[in-house]
Coordinates of C-alpha atoms in Angstrom, one line a residue:
M1035 CA 126.9 33.4 148.0
C1036 CA 125.7 34.3 144.5
E1037 CA 122.4 33.0 143.1
K1038 CA 124.1 30.5 140.8
E1039 CA 126.0 29.0 143.7
S1040 CA 122.9 28.9 145.8
D1041 CA 120.9 27.2 143.0
Q1042 CA 123.7 24.6 142.6
R1043 CA 123.9 23.9 146.3
N1044 CA 120.1 23.5 146.4
K1045 CA 120.2 21.1 143.4
E1046 CA 122.9 19.0 145.0
A1047 CA 120.9 18.9 148.3
D1048 CA 117.8 17.8 146.4
E1049 CA 119.7 15.1 144.6
A1050 CA 121.2 13.9 147.9
W1051 CA 117.8 13.8 149.5
A1052 CA 116.4 11.8 146.5
D1053 CA 119.3 9.4 146.7
Y1054 CA 118.7 8.9 150.4
Q1055 CA 115.0 8.3 149.9
R1056 CA 115.8 5.8 147.1
T1057 CA 118.7 3.9 148.9
G1058 CA 118.3 4.7 152.6
Q1059 CA 122.1 5.2 152.7
F1060 CA 123.6 8.1 154.6
V1061 CA 126.8 9.1 156.3
S1062 CA 126.7 10.1 159.9
N1063 CA 128.3 13.4 161.0
E1064 CA 130.8 11.4 163.0
A1065 CA 131.9 9.2 160.1
M1066 CA 132.1 12.2 157.8
T1067 CA 134.2 14.3 160.3
A1068 CA 136.5 11.3 160.9
W1069 CA 137.0 11.0 157.1
L1070 CA 137.6 14.7 156.5
D1071 CA 140.1 14.8 159.4
T1072 CA 142.3 12.4 157.4
W1073 CA 142.4 14.5 154.3
G1074 CA 145.9 15.7 153.5
T1075 CA 147.5 13.2 155.9
D1076 CA 149.5 10.1 155.3
R1077 CA 146.6 8.1 156.8
E1078 CA 143.8 9.3 154.4
R1079 CA 140.9 6.9 154.4
L1080 CA 138.4 5.9 151.9
E1081 CA 135.1 7.9 151.7
P1082 CA 132.7 6.5 154.4
L1083 CA 130.1 5.0 152.0
L1084 CA 132.7 3.3 149.9
L1085 CA 134.4 1.9 152.9
E1086 CA 131.1 0.7 154.4
A1087 CA 130.0 -0.8 151.2
L1088 CA 133.2 -2.8 150.8
E1089 CA 133.3 -3.9 154.5
E1090 CA 129.6 -5.1 154.5
S1091 CA 129.2 -6.6 151.1
S1092 CA 129.7 -10.2 150.2
A1093 CA 130.6 -11.5 146.8
Q1094 CA 126.9 -12.2 146.1
E1095 CA 126.1 -8.5 146.5
F1096 CA 128.6 -7.3 143.9
T1097 CA 125.9 -6.7 141.3
P1098 CA 126.2 -4.3 138.3
D1099 CA 124.1 -1.8 140.3
F1100 CA 126.5 -2.1 143.3
F1101 CA 129.4 -1.2 141.1
E1102 CA 127.6 1.6 139.4
R1103 CA 126.8 3.1 142.8
L1104 CA 130.4 2.6 143.8
R1105 CA 131.7 4.3 140.7
E1106 CA 129.3 7.2 141.1
R1107 CA 130.4 7.7 144.8
A1108 CA 134.0 7.6 143.7
R1109 CA 133.3 10.2 141.0
Q1110 CA 131.7 12.5 143.6
V1111 CA 134.6 12.1 146.0
I1112 CA 137.2 12.9 143.3
K1113 CA 135.1 15.9 142.2
A1114 CA 134.8 17.2 145.7
K1115 CA 138.6 16.8 146.3
E1116 CA 139.4 18.5 143.1
S1117 CA 137.2 21.5 143.9
K1118 CA 139.1 22.0 147.2
M1119 CA 142.5 21.9 145.5
P1120 CA 144.3 25.3 145.2

């Protein structure tokens, strides 16, 4: 791994840690593995945090901040999928 890639990975890890400290949200290894196992199949699922947020939220919780976090997670999922495409 080159220094630039290592720096980027460290930056992303720092951002993820800061996000966890701010929100307390995380995805278990089991949930992440179950999600990744559906990639490229006809039963592909939503990203775990998106799915969890939609399942656990009531209409009263749909605040602008909720939607901004949802949009950001969707952008991250799309970016991750695009980076894995040939």
